[in-house]
Amino acid sequence: MSNLDPRPAAVSLQAGVVHAVDVLEARKAAIGDGTEVRRLLPQRVLRTIGAWCFLDHYGPDDTSAGPGMRVPPHPHIGLQTASWLFDGAVLHRDSLGTEQLIRPGELNLMTSGRGIAHSEESPAVRPGLLHGVQLWIALPAAYQFTEPDFAHHADLPVIEATGGDGATVTVVAGEHGGERSPATVYSPLVGLQVTLPDGGEVTLPASPGFEYGVLAADGPAGVGCPAIAGAPARIEPGMLAHLPVGVPSITVSASGPSRLFIVGGIPLGDRLVMWWNFVARTNEEIVTARNAWVAGAFGEVRGYIGEPLAAPPLPPGGLKPRLRNNYGQ
Ligand code: MN
């Protein structure tokens, strides 16, 4: 079929009404020595939300007995890792010589740039429960080979949310409600923890041009937007609600004490190649990074007791850059 009109009218795809909150289900994955995680990003239908390109939600796990979490030294390029805990403690070490314990309410933000290696493990003395999220942020092409860096942020802005009974929003990354996280990021994005100490409902303004993802850390929650008709989407741990560009606000609700984590940003236009722990733009960049890891060129992570992770074999035929979803959008 073809449009036979010699003067077709321009059709605007900039719809004034956003259509739906999509709910994506995590797939189970194992990290390090077998800690099980719920992998919410990337998915075939949605690889990124803003520049957020990886989102694992793990726990709550009882780590009071046994070794707890043990993720041996492994390399990264082209991304920032953001570590955020709801409960427990994790010890980070990296090839810059950093050794940093992270606790709930604190952000560990590692910028891999051209290359860094790190390990993560449960410290010897620790609370019983371990519960958190591990996120990656794709660096823009202009910064993908920047110098590696590590930052620990223990003093993040916490805002009282309007409408909720004691509800608060912690600005983990980016800006919200006039408060800006001290964390350095390289593209327009936001990361927020919403805490509903006694359930209830809060509505957060959205940033123009941002899409959002919402996960429920503790139990069932509702995610909606006044611009979207119908009941709020229902999510629970292991699900990610996606709100498309154009939502004016995000309403989250829960019937009991709940924490939610929200990621948002301007949809990524780049075609990324993501393989193992690398984010790149070309197959050659991935091959170069893998060779560098095999050659020991990422530097040593001192203090971790155990062998570094071995790089898996590359897929035959190479890797192709992918758009953010399978719909060419
Ligand atoms: Mn890592």
mmCIF file of C-alpha atoms and ligand atoms in Angstrom:
data_model
loop_
_atom_site.group_PDB
_atom_site.id
_atom_site.type_symbol
_atom_site.label_atom_id
_atom_site.label_comp_id
_atom_site.label_asym_id
_atom_site.label_seq_id
_atom_site.Cartn_x
_atom_site.Cartn_y
_atom_site.Cartn_z
ATOM 1 C CA MET A 1 0.000 0.000 0.000
ATOM 2 C CA SER A 2 1.231 3.468 -0.814
ATOM 3 C CA ASN A 3 0.044 6.942 -0.063
ATOM 4 C CA LEU A 4 -1.252 8.269 -3.399
ATOM 5 C CA ASP A 5 -1.983 11.747 -2.111
ATOM 6 C CA PRO A 6 0.417 14.053 -3.999
ATOM 7 C CA ARG A 7 0.485 16.452 -1.057
ATOM 8 C CA PRO A 8 0.318 14.311 2.069
ATOM 9 C CA ALA A 9 -0.313 16.134 5.278
ATOM 10 C CA ALA A 10 2.441 15.884 7.848
ATOM 11 C CA VAL A 11 1.390 13.491 10.558
ATOM 12 C CA SER A 12 2.635 14.411 13.998
ATOM 13 C CA LEU A 13 3.784 11.508 16.085
ATOM 14 C CA GLN A 14 4.261 13.806 19.070
ATOM 15 C CA ALA A 15 1.083 12.611 20.709
ATOM 16 C CA GLY A 16 -0.304 14.821 23.422
ATOM 17 C CA VAL A 17 -1.601 11.842 25.355
ATOM 18 C CA VAL A 18 0.669 9.123 26.603
ATOM 19 C CA HIS A 19 -0.805 5.701 26.331
ATOM 20 C CA ALA A 20 0.182 3.220 28.956
ATOM 21 C CA VAL A 21 2.421 2.213 31.780
ATOM 22 C CA ASP A 22 4.145 -0.937 30.534
ATOM 23 C CA VAL A 23 5.118 -3.559 33.080
ATOM 24 C CA LEU A 24 8.219 -5.615 32.327
ATOM 25 C CA GLU A 25 9.112 -8.772 34.223
ATOM 26 C CA ALA A 26 12.645 -9.466 35.376
ATOM 27 C CA ARG A 27 14.556 -12.552 34.412
ATOM 28 C CA LYS A 28 16.569 -14.394 37.014
ATOM 29 C CA ALA A 29 20.349 -14.203 36.699
ATOM 30 C CA ALA A 30 23.327 -15.117 38.875
ATOM 31 C CA ILE A 31 26.249 -12.842 39.695
ATOM 32 C CA GLY A 32 29.653 -13.624 41.164
ATOM 33 C CA ASP A 33 29.584 -16.848 43.134
ATOM 34 C CA GLY A 34 25.851 -17.357 42.618
ATOM 35 C CA THR A 35 23.966 -14.520 44.282
ATOM 36 C CA GLU A 36 20.627 -14.572 42.483
ATOM 37 C CA VAL A 37 19.344 -11.305 41.060
ATOM 38 C CA ARG A 38 16.225 -10.087 39.286
ATOM 39 C CA ARG A 39 17.509 -8.493 36.064
ATOM 40 C CA LEU A 40 15.092 -5.723 35.059
ATOM 41 C CA LEU A 41 17.314 -4.096 32.392
ATOM 42 C CA PRO A 42 18.328 -4.673 29.670
ATOM 43 C CA GLN A 43 15.335 -6.416 28.100
ATOM 44 C CA ARG A 44 14.795 -7.240 24.443
ATOM 45 C CA VAL A 45 11.821 -4.898 24.273
ATOM 46 C CA LEU A 46 13.526 -2.136 26.237
ATOM 47 C CA ARG A 47 17.299 -2.057 26.632
ATOM 48 C CA THR A 48 17.677 1.330 28.300
ATOM 49 C CA ILE A 49 15.734 3.953 30.266
ATOM 50 C CA GLY A 50 17.516 7.232 29.670
ATOM 51 C CA ALA A 51 21.184 6.262 29.930
ATOM 52 C CA TRP A 52 20.388 3.598 32.565
ATOM 53 C CA CYS A 53 21.343 0.411 30.740
ATOM 54 C CA PHE A 54 21.451 -2.248 33.456
ATOM 55 C CA LEU A 55 19.338 -2.802 36.545
ATOM 56 C CA ASP A 56 19.663 -5.753 38.908
ATOM 57 C CA HIS A 57 17.519 -6.000 42.042
ATOM 58 C CA TYR A 58 18.702 -8.522 44.637
ATOM 59 C CA GLY A 59 17.537 -9.679 48.042
ATOM 60 C CA PRO A 60 16.496 -9.360 50.713
ATOM 61 C CA ASP A 61 18.830 -12.307 51.337
ATOM 62 C CA ASP A 62 19.919 -13.600 54.731
ATOM 63 C CA THR A 63 23.713 -13.348 54.555
ATOM 64 C CA SER A 64 24.362 -13.808 58.279
ATOM 65 C CA ALA A 65 25.779 -17.293 57.645
ATOM 66 C CA GLY A 66 28.248 -18.271 54.935
ATOM 67 C CA PRO A 67 30.391 -15.944 52.831
ATOM 68 C CA GLY A 68 27.544 -13.665 51.702
ATOM 69 C CA MET A 69 27.928 -11.811 48.413
ATOM 70 C CA ARG A 70 31.213 -12.410 46.601
ATOM 71 C CA VAL A 71 31.705 -10.825 43.175
ATOM 72 C CA PRO A 72 35.369 -11.364 42.178
ATOM 73 C CA PRO A 73 37.418 -8.718 40.334
ATOM 74 C CA HIS A 74 36.036 -8.015 36.853
ATOM 75 C CA PRO A 75 36.484 -5.201 34.320
ATOM 76 C CA HIS A 76 34.200 -2.448 33.013
ATOM 77 C CA ILE A 77 34.410 0.032 30.139
ATOM 78 C CA GLY A 78 32.069 2.726 28.843
ATOM 79 C CA LEU A 79 29.794 3.022 31.858
ATOM 80 C CA GLN A 80 29.240 4.152 35.416
ATOM 81 C CA THR A 81 28.190 1.621 38.053
ATOM 82 C CA ALA A 82 25.798 2.845 40.726
ATOM 83 C CA SER A 83 25.477 0.692 43.845
ATOM 84 C CA TRP A 84 22.525 1.346 46.165
ATOM 85 C CA LEU A 85 21.427 -0.632 49.200
ATOM 86 C CA PHE A 86 18.072 -0.936 50.924
ATOM 87 C CA ASP A 87 19.542 -3.137 53.676
ATOM 88 C CA GLY A 88 22.970 -4.500 54.581
ATOM 89 C CA ALA A 89 26.510 -3.553 53.624
ATOM 90 C CA VAL A 90 28.857 -4.218 50.685
ATOM 91 C CA LEU A 91 32.612 -3.689 50.456
ATOM 92 C CA HIS A 92 33.897 -2.278 47.146
ATOM 93 C CA ARG A 93 37.519 -2.470 45.995
ATOM 94 C CA ASP A 94 38.884 -1.310 42.648
ATOM 95 C CA SER A 95 42.026 -1.049 40.537
ATOM 96 C CA LEU A 96 42.456 2.624 41.518
ATOM 97 C CA GLY A 97 43.175 1.370 45.046
ATOM 98 C CA THR A 98 39.763 2.318 46.451
ATOM 99 C CA GLU A 99 38.342 0.340 49.363
ATOM 100 C CA GLN A 100 34.897 1.612 50.345
ATOM 101 C CA LEU A 101 32.080 0.202 52.434
ATOM 102 C CA ILE A 102 28.577 1.177 51.330
ATOM 103 C CA ARG A 103 25.480 1.234 53.533
ATOM 104 C CA PRO A 104 21.806 2.071 52.891
ATOM 105 C CA GLY A 105 21.275 5.693 51.910
ATOM 106 C CA GLU A 106 24.766 5.985 50.398
ATOM 107 C CA LEU A 107 25.808 5.872 46.747
ATOM 108 C CA ASN A 108 28.911 4.201 45.353
ATOM 109 C CA LEU A 109 29.415 5.626 41.857
ATOM 110 C CA MET A 110 32.264 4.189 39.814
ATOM 111 C CA THR A 111 33.088 5.706 36.444
ATOM 112 C CA SER A 112 34.850 3.091 34.358
ATOM 113 C CA GLY A 113 35.576 5.298 31.362
ATOM 114 C CA ARG A 114 38.360 3.619 29.375
ATOM 115 C CA GLY A 115 38.752 0.867 31.945
ATOM 116 C CA ILE A 116 38.578 -0.138 35.600
ATOM 117 C CA ALA A 117 38.330 -3.399 37.535
ATOM 118 C CA HIS A 118 36.493 -3.896 40.819
ATOM 119 C CA SER A 119 35.205 -6.462 43.295
ATOM 120 C CA GLU A 120 32.197 -6.434 45.620
ATOM 121 C CA GLU A 121 31.743 -8.578 48.689
ATOM 122 C CA SER A 122 29.942 -8.830 51.983
ATOM 123 C CA PRO A 123 32.169 -7.476 54.766
ATOM 124 C CA ALA A 124 33.111 -9.858 57.577
ATOM 125 C CA VAL A 125 31.011 -7.897 60.094
ATOM 126 C CA ARG A 126 27.614 -7.132 58.594
ATOM 127 C CA PRO A 127 23.881 -6.906 59.206
ATOM 128 C CA GLY A 128 21.942 -10.102 58.510
ATOM 129 C CA LEU A 129 20.020 -8.949 55.461
ATOM 130 C CA LEU A 130 21.396 -7.858 52.095
ATOM 131 C CA HIS A 131 19.045 -6.032 49.730
ATOM 132 C CA GLY A 132 19.880 -3.587 46.960
ATOM 133 C CA VAL A 133 20.121 -2.577 43.344
ATOM 134 C CA GLN A 134 23.085 -2.552 41.009
ATOM 135 C CA LEU A 135 22.752 -0.143 38.091
ATOM 136 C CA TRP A 136 24.839 0.852 35.105
ATOM 137 C CA ILE A 137 24.708 4.170 33.312
ATOM 138 C CA ALA A 138 25.974 4.222 29.716
ATOM 139 C CA LEU A 139 28.501 7.005 29.196
ATOM 140 C CA PRO A 140 27.874 9.249 26.181
ATOM 141 C CA ALA A 141 30.280 8.657 23.280
ATOM 142 C CA ALA A 142 32.247 11.805 24.189
ATOM 143 C CA TYR A 143 32.999 10.377 27.666
ATOM 144 C CA GLN A 144 33.128 6.628 27.066
ATOM 145 C CA PHE A 145 36.954 6.588 27.235
ATOM 146 C CA THR A 146 37.257 9.166 30.031
ATOM 147 C CA GLU A 147 39.622 8.584 32.980
ATOM 148 C CA PRO A 148 38.325 6.046 35.509
ATOM 149 C CA ASP A 149 37.060 7.430 38.804
ATOM 150 C CA PHE A 150 35.356 6.337 42.011
ATOM 151 C CA ALA A 151 33.130 8.455 44.260
ATOM 152 C CA HIS A 152 31.296 7.650 47.499
ATOM 153 C CA HIS A 153 28.353 9.878 48.401
ATOM 154 C CA ALA A 154 27.095 9.522 51.975
ATOM 155 C CA ASP A 155 25.205 12.820 52.120
ATOM 156 C CA LEU A 156 22.470 12.888 49.490
ATOM 157 C CA PRO A 157 19.510 15.307 49.438
ATOM 158 C CA VAL A 158 16.350 13.914 51.044
ATOM 159 C CA ILE A 159 13.121 15.759 50.256
ATOM 160 C CA GLU A 160 9.804 15.473 52.058
ATOM 161 C CA ALA A 161 7.310 14.394 49.411
ATOM 162 C CA THR A 162 4.037 16.271 49.312
ATOM 163 C CA GLY A 163 0.930 14.209 49.828
ATOM 164 C CA GLY A 164 2.436 11.232 51.600
ATOM 165 C CA ASP A 165 2.460 10.552 55.328
ATOM 166 C CA GLY A 166 6.126 11.107 56.072
ATOM 167 C CA ALA A 167 7.067 10.108 52.536
ATOM 168 C CA THR A 168 10.545 11.121 51.405
ATOM 169 C CA VAL A 169 12.479 11.197 48.138
ATOM 170 C CA THR A 170 16.246 10.673 48.187
ATOM 171 C CA VAL A 171 17.927 12.280 45.183
ATOM 172 C CA VAL A 172 20.501 9.604 44.353
ATOM 173 C CA ALA A 173 21.451 11.011 40.944
ATOM 174 C CA GLY A 174 20.379 14.014 38.915
ATOM 175 C CA GLU A 175 17.952 16.678 40.104
ATOM 176 C CA HIS A 176 14.504 16.521 41.676
ATOM 177 C CA GLY A 177 12.344 19.013 43.521
ATOM 178 C CA GLY A 178 15.019 21.694 43.361
ATOM 179 C CA GLU A 179 17.657 19.451 44.935
ATOM 180 C CA ARG A 180 20.622 18.055 43.046
ATOM 181 C CA SER A 181 22.638 14.958 43.878
ATOM 182 C CA PRO A 182 26.383 15.640 44.202
ATOM 183 C CA ALA A 183 27.039 12.582 42.012
ATOM 184 C CA THR A 184 28.672 13.403 38.667
ATOM 185 C CA VAL A 185 26.729 12.063 35.708
ATOM 186 C CA TYR A 186 27.237 12.737 32.013
ATOM 187 C CA SER A 187 23.722 12.881 30.540
ATOM 188 C CA PRO A 188 20.298 14.151 31.663
ATOM 189 C CA LEU A 189 19.052 11.505 34.074
ATOM 190 C CA VAL A 190 17.638 10.973 37.533
ATOM 191 C CA GLY A 191 17.778 8.231 40.166
ATOM 192 C CA LEU A 192 15.441 8.463 43.171
ATOM 193 C CA GLN A 193 14.467 6.395 46.169
ATOM 194 C CA VAL A 194 10.897 6.993 47.299
ATOM 195 C CA THR A 195 10.227 5.911 50.876
ATOM 196 C CA LEU A 196 6.651 5.451 52.069
ATOM 197 C CA PRO A 197 7.144 4.682 55.790
ATOM 198 C CA ASP A 198 3.477 3.930 56.305
ATOM 199 C CA GLY A 199 2.156 3.357 52.787
ATOM 200 C CA GLY A 200 0.056 5.983 51.044
ATOM 201 C CA GLU A 201 0.429 7.773 47.759
ATOM 202 C CA VAL A 202 2.763 10.454 46.421
ATOM 203 C CA THR A 203 2.898 12.232 43.073
ATOM 204 C CA LEU A 204 6.270 13.374 41.762
ATOM 205 C CA PRO A 205 6.639 15.871 38.922
ATOM 206 C CA ALA A 206 8.345 14.447 35.830
ATOM 207 C CA SER A 207 11.073 16.199 33.865
ATOM 208 C CA PRO A 208 10.253 17.189 30.259
ATOM 209 C CA GLY A 209 11.551 14.667 27.753
ATOM 210 C CA PHE A 210 12.273 11.995 30.381
ATOM 211 C CA GLU A 211 11.070 8.408 30.348
ATOM 212 C CA TYR A 212 10.954 6.559 33.676
ATOM 213 C CA GLY A 213 11.221 3.126 35.223
ATOM 214 C CA VAL A 214 9.907 2.257 38.692
ATOM 215 C CA LEU A 215 10.714 -0.810 40.783
ATOM 216 C CA ALA A 216 9.127 -1.839 44.054
ATOM 217 C CA ALA A 217 11.754 -2.961 46.559
ATOM 218 C CA ASP A 218 9.562 -4.333 49.324
ATOM 219 C CA GLY A 219 6.144 -5.429 48.105
ATOM 220 C CA PRO A 220 3.200 -4.626 45.852
ATOM 221 C CA ALA A 221 2.890 -1.026 44.677
ATOM 222 C CA GLY A 222 0.858 1.037 42.250
ATOM 223 C CA VAL A 223 2.416 3.150 39.512
ATOM 224 C CA GLY A 224 0.342 5.563 37.491
ATOM 225 C CA CYS A 225 0.010 8.979 36.022
ATOM 226 C CA PRO A 226 -3.018 11.280 35.860
ATOM 227 C CA ALA A 227 -2.460 11.603 32.073
ATOM 228 C CA ILE A 228 -2.916 7.872 31.600
ATOM 229 C CA ALA A 229 -6.465 6.598 31.770
ATOM 230 C CA GLY A 230 -7.336 3.614 33.904
ATOM 231 C CA ALA A 231 -6.136 2.132 37.128
ATOM 232 C CA PRO A 232 -2.473 2.363 38.133
ATOM 233 C CA ALA A 233 -0.221 -0.475 37.015
ATOM 234 C CA ARG A 234 0.416 -2.973 39.790
ATOM 235 C CA ILE A 235 4.008 -4.013 40.339
ATOM 236 C CA GLU A 236 5.837 -6.104 42.883
ATOM 237 C CA PRO A 237 9.510 -7.018 43.356
ATOM 238 C CA GLY A 238 10.707 -8.500 40.071
ATOM 239 C CA MET A 239 8.712 -6.090 37.915
ATOM 240 C CA LEU A 240 9.615 -2.771 36.329
ATOM 241 C CA ALA A 241 6.975 -0.203 35.373
ATOM 242 C CA HIS A 242 7.984 1.892 32.351
ATOM 243 C CA LEU A 243 6.457 5.334 31.853
ATOM 244 C CA PRO A 244 7.016 6.811 28.383
ATOM 245 C CA VAL A 245 8.228 10.287 27.499
ATOM 246 C CA GLY A 246 5.450 12.802 27.956
ATOM 247 C CA VAL A 247 4.145 11.900 31.397
ATOM 248 C CA PRO A 248 3.736 15.085 33.457
ATOM 249 C CA SER A 249 4.057 13.239 36.760
ATOM 250 C CA ILE A 250 4.473 9.851 38.404
ATOM 251 C CA THR A 251 2.137 8.626 41.145
ATOM 252 C CA VAL A 252 3.315 5.763 43.331
ATOM 253 C CA SER A 253 1.289 4.120 46.059
ATOM 254 C CA ALA A 254 1.471 1.216 48.478
ATOM 255 C CA SER A 255 -0.671 -0.170 51.283
ATOM 256 C CA GLY A 256 2.197 -0.594 53.735
ATOM 257 C CA PRO A 257 5.786 0.463 54.422
ATOM 258 C CA SER A 258 7.499 0.544 51.018
ATOM 259 C CA ARG A 259 10.571 1.696 49.228
ATOM 260 C CA LEU A 260 10.608 2.250 45.474
ATOM 261 C CA PHE A 261 13.477 3.091 43.159
ATOM 262 C CA ILE A 262 12.915 5.302 40.123
ATOM 263 C CA VAL A 263 15.270 5.745 37.175
ATOM 264 C CA GLY A 264 14.635 8.275 34.433
ATOM 265 C CA GLY A 265 16.277 10.141 31.629
ATOM 266 C CA ILE A 266 16.115 11.306 28.039
ATOM 267 C CA PRO A 267 15.819 8.189 25.831
ATOM 268 C CA LEU A 268 19.208 7.188 24.508
ATOM 269 C CA GLY A 269 19.646 7.734 20.781
ATOM 270 C CA ASP A 270 22.926 5.831 20.549
ATOM 271 C CA ARG A 271 23.252 2.281 19.300
ATOM 272 C CA LEU A 272 25.086 0.459 22.102
ATOM 273 C CA VAL A 273 26.965 -2.804 22.102
ATOM 274 C CA MET A 274 26.601 -4.379 25.550
ATOM 275 C CA TRP A 275 28.516 -7.561 26.233
ATOM 276 C CA TRP A 276 29.583 -9.061 29.574
ATOM 277 C CA ASN A 277 30.652 -6.036 31.654
ATOM 278 C CA PHE A 278 31.365 -3.735 28.736
ATOM 279 C CA VAL A 279 29.322 -0.941 27.157
ATOM 280 C CA ALA A 280 30.655 0.181 23.796
ATOM 281 C CA ARG A 281 29.669 1.453 20.371
ATOM 282 C CA THR A 282 31.415 -1.140 18.169
ATOM 283 C CA ASN A 283 32.335 -4.814 18.168
ATOM 284 C CA GLU A 284 36.003 -3.823 17.897
ATOM 285 C CA GLU A 285 35.828 -1.855 21.165
ATOM 286 C CA ILE A 286 34.463 -4.966 22.905
ATOM 287 C CA VAL A 287 37.167 -7.220 21.435
ATOM 288 C CA THR A 288 39.878 -4.736 22.478
ATOM 289 C CA ALA A 289 38.508 -4.573 26.047
ATOM 290 C CA ARG A 290 38.289 -8.353 26.341
ATOM 291 C CA ASN A 291 41.874 -8.736 25.090
ATOM 292 C CA ALA A 292 43.019 -6.107 27.594
ATOM 293 C CA TRP A 293 41.359 -8.001 30.475
ATOM 294 C CA VAL A 294 42.899 -11.314 29.376
ATOM 295 C CA ALA A 295 46.312 -9.547 29.198
ATOM 296 C CA GLY A 296 45.911 -8.159 32.738
ATOM 297 C CA ALA A 297 45.911 -4.570 31.492
ATOM 298 C CA PHE A 298 43.065 -3.296 33.716
ATOM 299 C CA GLY A 299 45.242 -3.239 36.820
ATOM 300 C CA GLU A 300 45.011 -5.201 40.033
ATOM 301 C CA VAL A 301 42.213 -5.164 42.604
ATOM 302 C CA ARG A 302 44.208 -5.488 45.827
ATOM 303 C CA GLY A 303 42.762 -7.132 48.899
ATOM 304 C CA TYR A 304 40.187 -9.443 47.351
ATOM 305 C CA ILE A 305 40.834 -13.060 48.345
ATOM 306 C CA GLY A 306 40.169 -15.122 45.229
ATOM 307 C CA GLU A 307 40.703 -15.298 41.497
ATOM 308 C CA PRO A 308 39.414 -12.621 39.121
ATOM 309 C CA LEU A 309 36.536 -13.521 36.815
ATOM 310 C CA ALA A 310 37.537 -15.050 33.475
ATOM 311 C CA ALA A 311 36.137 -13.410 30.356
ATOM 312 C CA PRO A 312 33.562 -15.581 28.599
ATOM 313 C CA PRO A 313 34.125 -16.439 24.929
ATOM 314 C CA LEU A 314 32.920 -13.880 22.427
ATOM 315 C CA PRO A 315 29.957 -14.920 20.300
ATOM 316 C CA PRO A 316 30.948 -16.103 16.837
ATOM 317 C CA GLY A 317 30.040 -13.572 14.193
ATOM 318 C CA GLY A 318 30.643 -10.561 16.402
ATOM 319 C CA LEU A 319 28.270 -8.181 18.156
ATOM 320 C CA LYS A 320 25.980 -5.645 16.535
ATOM 321 C CA PRO A 321 25.104 -2.227 17.931
ATOM 322 C CA ARG A 322 21.485 -2.174 19.107
ATOM 323 C CA LEU A 323 18.899 0.541 19.423
ATOM 324 C CA ARG A 324 17.173 1.014 22.760
ATOM 325 C CA ASN A 325 14.269 -1.220 21.776
ATOM 326 C CA ASN A 326 13.160 -3.519 18.984
ATOM 327 C CA TYR A 327 10.788 -0.964 17.499
ATOM 328 C CA GLY A 328 13.425 1.403 16.131
ATOM 329 C CA GLN A 329 12.517 4.034 18.735
HETATM 330 MN MN MN B 1 30.782 -4.629 38.257
#
